[in-house]
């Protein structure tokens, strides 16, 4: 595994079997079509730090050059991550299983002429063979069936193309009173046994995602997100992590 000096780097790379995937996928599809969740999602979902997204673009340019064609954002949800890449690619396509999420994404990005959205799944990517420079998965890859997703990645990426998977673990509450902050943290982590099985890869900063290519980079960097309340000032911080693989430049 290779490393980039953007923050603390995580070293381990093991493979964790996925259990009960079919049940998880069905429940995910139902959850993300809930209209109430869709409205809240675009309002409250954390946005990835620009430094992380820029690191992804720079990594792609090393093998694909500056003239970048297609970026596919898989599990794009309401499109917060998708829109960033419009400045760097001729075409950006967000893919998601939820029509409700995609409707929100189209509304939010209607000013971006090179951004489109398609209903589809990670296991059947809507791209031609060897046509994509970059595939991104922001807070989504842990929901996918790797046994079907990885062959699709291999099929659609150009030689030298990149798969970049990144997410955040949990939000950390920082309050002036240490006792209250500690109580927030203790109560949050007490819920860990109730998380879906697929979420356990999040607790390991994606280090246990199965390896796709030899060119394998894992980065951890901190994103500070502040919230001001006129009565109770609280800071909310997220630790983002990024895992990237570059497809070999020749077959």
Tab-separated table of C-alpha atoms in Angstrom:
chain	number	residue	atom	x	y	z
A	1	UNK	CA	0.000	0.000	0.000
A	2	UNK	CA	1.315	3.482	-0.888
A	3	UNK	CA	0.914	6.587	1.212
A	4	UNK	CA	0.319	10.321	0.751
A	5	UNK	CA	1.357	12.952	3.294
A	6	UNK	CA	-2.054	14.522	3.915
A	7	UNK	CA	-2.536	13.429	7.505
A	8	UNK	CA	-2.308	10.286	9.643
A	9	UNK	CA	-1.937	7.234	7.416
A	10	UNK	CA	-3.489	3.881	8.282
A	11	UNK	CA	-1.429	0.773	7.561
A	12	UNK	CA	-3.531	-2.387	7.685
A	13	UNK	CA	-5.133	-4.024	4.663
A	14	UNK	CA	-7.219	-7.118	5.370
A	15	UNK	CA	-10.400	-8.556	3.898
A	16	UNK	CA	-13.592	-8.858	5.919
A	17	UNK	CA	-16.336	-11.171	4.608
A	18	UNK	CA	-19.717	-9.500	4.128
A	19	UNK	CA	-22.672	-11.156	5.818
A	20	UNK	CA	-26.370	-11.032	4.911
A	21	UNK	CA	-25.730	-8.692	2.009
A	22	UNK	CA	-29.101	-9.221	0.324
A	23	UNK	CA	-31.047	-8.157	3.412
A	24	UNK	CA	-28.804	-5.144	3.904
A	25	UNK	CA	-29.163	-4.017	0.293
A	26	UNK	CA	-32.947	-4.318	0.335
A	27	UNK	CA	-33.196	-2.363	3.578
A	28	UNK	CA	-30.861	0.318	2.211
A	29	UNK	CA	-32.977	0.742	-0.917
A	30	UNK	CA	-36.059	1.250	1.244
A	31	UNK	CA	-34.371	3.670	3.638
A	32	UNK	CA	-33.023	5.965	0.947
A	33	UNK	CA	-36.385	6.241	-0.818
A	34	UNK	CA	-38.079	7.658	2.275
A	35	UNK	CA	-39.190	11.227	1.321
A	36	UNK	CA	-38.562	12.563	4.817
A	37	UNK	CA	-34.995	11.235	4.826
A	38	UNK	CA	-34.366	12.626	1.353
A	39	UNK	CA	-35.213	16.155	2.472
A	40	UNK	CA	-33.088	15.889	5.610
A	41	UNK	CA	-30.209	14.223	3.786
A	42	UNK	CA	-29.355	17.140	1.529
A	43	UNK	CA	-29.665	19.541	4.466
A	44	UNK	CA	-27.576	17.730	7.077
A	45	UNK	CA	-25.266	15.260	5.330
A	46	UNK	CA	-21.613	16.343	5.772
A	47	UNK	CA	-19.844	17.560	2.640
A	48	UNK	CA	-16.376	16.095	1.966
A	49	UNK	CA	-13.471	18.518	2.416
A	50	UNK	CA	-12.217	20.119	-0.782
A	51	UNK	CA	-8.647	19.104	0.119
A	52	UNK	CA	-9.699	15.463	-0.094
A	53	UNK	CA	-11.478	15.848	-3.438
A	54	UNK	CA	-8.527	17.800	-4.834
A	55	UNK	CA	-6.183	14.990	-3.737
A	56	UNK	CA	-8.336	12.572	-5.743
A	57	UNK	CA	-8.195	14.755	-8.870
A	58	UNK	CA	-4.429	15.189	-8.568
A	59	UNK	CA	-4.025	11.422	-8.276
A	60	UNK	CA	-6.064	10.828	-11.433
A	61	UNK	CA	-4.070	13.424	-13.384
A	62	UNK	CA	-0.833	11.559	-12.669
A	63	UNK	CA	-1.937	8.734	-14.949
A	64	UNK	CA	-4.684	10.263	-17.109
A	65	UNK	CA	-3.283	13.759	-17.692
A	66	UNK	CA	-5.137	17.070	-17.493
A	67	UNK	CA	-7.744	16.322	-20.169
A	68	UNK	CA	-10.189	14.306	-18.071
A	69	UNK	CA	-13.337	12.847	-19.651
A	70	UNK	CA	-15.870	11.045	-17.460
A	71	UNK	CA	-16.205	10.945	-13.675
A	72	UNK	CA	-18.828	8.594	-12.236
A	73	UNK	CA	-20.046	9.243	-8.673
A	74	UNK	CA	-21.546	5.972	-7.450
A	75	UNK	CA	-24.115	6.083	-4.664
A	76	UNK	CA	-24.278	9.833	-5.231
A	77	UNK	CA	-27.378	10.474	-3.123
A	78	UNK	CA	-28.398	14.117	-3.358
A	79	UNK	CA	-25.253	15.095	-5.265
A	80	UNK	CA	-23.130	17.066	-2.782
A	81	UNK	CA	-20.009	15.133	-3.755
A	82	UNK	CA	-20.885	14.921	-7.458
A	83	UNK	CA	-20.888	18.652	-8.097
A	84	UNK	CA	-17.273	19.192	-7.003
A	85	UNK	CA	-15.840	17.293	-9.971
A	86	UNK	CA	-17.631	19.396	-12.599
A	87	UNK	CA	-14.661	21.785	-12.682
A	88	UNK	CA	-12.231	19.025	-13.660
A	89	UNK	CA	-14.094	16.614	-15.975
A	90	UNK	CA	-15.908	17.111	-19.272
A	91	UNK	CA	-18.764	14.957	-17.976
A	92	UNK	CA	-19.793	14.004	-14.434
A	93	UNK	CA	-22.466	11.339	-13.910
A	94	UNK	CA	-24.064	10.638	-10.534
A	95	UNK	CA	-25.552	7.158	-10.074
A	96	UNK	CA	-27.952	6.139	-7.307
A	97	UNK	CA	-30.728	3.615	-6.636
A	98	UNK	CA	-33.113	6.243	-5.233
A	99	UNK	CA	-35.237	8.328	-7.644
A	100	UNK	CA	-36.083	10.640	-4.742
A	101	UNK	CA	-32.437	11.357	-4.009
A	102	UNK	CA	-31.698	11.898	-7.699
A	103	UNK	CA	-34.546	14.400	-8.003
A	104	UNK	CA	-32.983	16.452	-5.211
A	105	UNK	CA	-29.572	16.165	-6.866
A	106	UNK	CA	-30.861	17.417	-10.218
A	107	UNK	CA	-32.482	20.425	-8.579
A	108	UNK	CA	-29.336	21.292	-6.626
A	109	UNK	CA	-27.024	21.035	-9.664
A	110	UNK	CA	-29.209	22.375	-12.478
A	111	UNK	CA	-26.740	25.245	-12.998
A	112	UNK	CA	-23.975	22.751	-13.896
A	113	UNK	CA	-24.323	21.876	-17.569
A	114	UNK	CA	-21.865	18.961	-17.530
A	115	UNK	CA	-23.451	17.119	-14.573
A	116	UNK	CA	-26.160	14.482	-15.118
A	117	UNK	CA	-27.726	11.765	-12.975
A	118	UNK	CA	-28.831	8.213	-13.723
A	119	UNK	CA	-30.840	5.728	-11.715
A	120	UNK	CA	-28.751	2.595	-11.360
A	121	UNK	CA	-26.706	0.405	-9.060
A	122	UNK	CA	-23.050	-0.126	-8.254
A	123	UNK	CA	-23.411	-3.728	-9.349
A	124	UNK	CA	-24.495	-2.736	-12.895
A	125	UNK	CA	-22.714	0.506	-13.732
A	126	UNK	CA	-24.302	2.498	-16.600
A	127	UNK	CA	-21.036	3.125	-18.462
A	128	UNK	CA	-19.416	1.669	-21.573
A	129	UNK	CA	-16.323	-0.519	-21.298
A	130	UNK	CA	-13.073	1.373	-20.605
A	131	UNK	CA	-14.793	4.778	-20.742
A	132	UNK	CA	-14.335	6.286	-17.260
A	133	UNK	CA	-11.336	8.170	-15.825
A	134	UNK	CA	-12.541	8.276	-12.209
A	135	UNK	CA	-15.125	6.477	-10.087
A	136	UNK	CA	-15.885	8.031	-6.698
A	137	UNK	CA	-17.850	6.545	-3.812
A	138	UNK	CA	-18.500	9.070	-1.042
A	139	UNK	CA	-19.938	7.386	2.067
A	140	UNK	CA	-21.438	4.652	-0.102
A	141	UNK	CA	-19.077	1.786	-0.962
A	142	UNK	CA	-19.775	-0.044	2.310
A	143	UNK	CA	-23.325	-0.669	1.035
A	144	UNK	CA	-22.173	-2.356	-2.189
A	145	UNK	CA	-21.705	-6.024	-3.057
A	146	UNK	CA	-17.955	-6.042	-3.775
A	147	UNK	CA	-18.149	-9.344	-5.646
A	148	UNK	CA	-20.236	-7.592	-8.324
A	149	UNK	CA	-18.998	-4.006	-7.948
A	150	UNK	CA	-15.279	-4.673	-8.407
A	151	UNK	CA	-15.676	-6.493	-11.757
A	152	UNK	CA	-17.798	-3.551	-12.930
A	153	UNK	CA	-15.046	-1.135	-11.878
A	154	UNK	CA	-12.520	-3.155	-13.871
A	155	UNK	CA	-14.861	-3.148	-16.868
A	156	UNK	CA	-15.591	0.597	-17.038
A	157	UNK	CA	-12.288	2.191	-15.948
A	158	UNK	CA	-9.830	3.284	-18.607
A	159	UNK	CA	-6.241	2.034	-18.199
A	160	UNK	CA	-4.785	4.267	-15.503
A	161	UNK	CA	-8.267	5.171	-14.229
A	162	UNK	CA	-8.887	5.501	-10.499
A	163	UNK	CA	-11.451	4.226	-7.997
A	164	UNK	CA	-11.626	6.556	-4.963
A	165	UNK	CA	-13.674	5.519	-1.927
A	166	UNK	CA	-13.980	7.909	0.996
A	167	UNK	CA	-16.212	8.545	3.962
A	168	UNK	CA	-16.343	9.825	7.517
A	169	UNK	CA	-16.757	7.689	10.604
A	170	UNK	CA	-18.941	9.593	13.055
A	171	UNK	CA	-19.322	13.180	14.119
A	172	UNK	CA	-17.479	14.125	17.313
A	173	UNK	CA	-19.203	16.575	19.642
A	174	UNK	CA	-16.953	19.183	21.280
A	175	UNK	CA	-18.489	21.244	24.078
A	176	UNK	CA	-16.884	23.478	26.688
A	177	UNK	CA	-17.943	21.100	29.454
A	178	UNK	CA	-15.729	17.984	29.221
A	179	UNK	CA	-18.174	15.832	31.194
A	180	UNK	CA	-20.983	16.582	28.750
A	181	UNK	CA	-18.696	15.961	25.762
A	182	UNK	CA	-17.601	12.632	27.220
A	183	UNK	CA	-21.228	11.652	27.803
A	184	UNK	CA	-22.071	12.424	24.165
A	185	UNK	CA	-19.193	10.228	23.038
A	186	UNK	CA	-19.978	7.372	25.420
A	187	UNK	CA	-23.647	7.249	24.420
A	188	UNK	CA	-22.823	7.387	20.713
A	189	UNK	CA	-20.300	4.549	20.821
A	190	UNK	CA	-22.670	2.439	22.905
A	191	UNK	CA	-24.820	2.160	19.763
A	192	UNK	CA	-22.063	0.425	17.775
A	193	UNK	CA	-23.508	-3.105	18.250
A	194	UNK	CA	-26.697	-1.965	16.518
A	195	UNK	CA	-25.032	-0.693	13.336
A	196	UNK	CA	-25.543	-2.743	10.138
A	197	UNK	CA	-22.792	-5.307	9.567
A	198	UNK	CA	-21.593	-3.475	6.458
A	199	UNK	CA	-20.816	-0.392	8.570
A	200	UNK	CA	-18.027	-2.111	10.471
A	201	UNK	CA	-15.639	-1.317	7.621
A	202	UNK	CA	-16.252	2.346	8.515
A	203	UNK	CA	-14.917	1.800	12.021
A	204	UNK	CA	-11.682	0.648	10.378
A	205	UNK	CA	-11.435	3.690	8.068
A	206	UNK	CA	-11.973	1.506	4.970
A	207	UNK	CA	-8.649	-0.237	5.650
A	208	UNK	CA	-10.430	-3.608	5.386
A	209	UNK	CA	-11.969	-2.970	1.988
A	210	UNK	CA	-10.768	-5.723	-0.362
A	211	UNK	CA	-7.750	-4.674	-2.422
A	212	UNK	CA	-8.588	-3.924	-6.048
A	213	UNK	CA	-5.230	-2.994	-7.653
A	214	UNK	CA	-1.627	-2.970	-6.468
A	215	UNK	CA	-1.544	0.833	-6.608
A	216	UNK	CA	-3.378	1.260	-3.320
A	217	UNK	CA	-3.434	4.433	-1.192
A	218	UNK	CA	-5.133	5.030	2.145
A	219	UNK	CA	-5.331	8.539	3.599
A	220	UNK	CA	-6.882	9.909	6.764
A	221	UNK	CA	-7.469	13.606	7.206
A	222	UNK	CA	-9.524	15.694	9.578
A	223	UNK	CA	-12.360	17.959	8.508
A	224	UNK	CA	-13.497	20.540	11.051
A	225	UNK	CA	-17.131	21.510	10.761
A	226	UNK	CA	-18.376	24.194	13.167
A	227	UNK	CA	-21.918	24.924	14.292
A	228	UNK	CA	-22.831	28.044	16.243
A	229	UNK	CA	-25.851	28.100	18.499
A	230	UNK	CA	-26.636	31.412	20.182
A	231	UNK	CA	-27.069	29.647	23.522
A	232	UNK	CA	-24.924	26.524	23.362
A	233	UNK	CA	-21.835	26.752	21.109
A	234	UNK	CA	-20.839	23.271	19.976
A	235	UNK	CA	-18.183	22.144	17.497
A	236	UNK	CA	-18.827	19.158	15.302
A	237	UNK	CA	-15.827	17.506	13.641
A	238	UNK	CA	-15.597	14.623	11.182
A	239	UNK	CA	-12.625	12.410	10.458
A	240	UNK	CA	-12.592	11.628	6.727
A	241	UNK	CA	-10.638	8.769	5.181
A	242	UNK	CA	-9.879	7.968	1.553
A	243	UNK	CA	-8.875	4.743	-0.216
A	244	UNK	CA	-7.807	4.873	-3.893
A	245	UNK	CA	-6.741	2.303	-6.457
A	246	UNK	CA	-5.301	3.055	-9.897
A	247	UNK	CA	-5.971	0.600	-12.704
A	248	UNK	CA	-2.733	-0.442	-14.468
A	249	UNK	CA	-1.984	1.756	-17.465
A	250	UNK	CA	-1.738	-1.215	-19.839
A	251	UNK	CA	-3.749	-4.409	-20.149
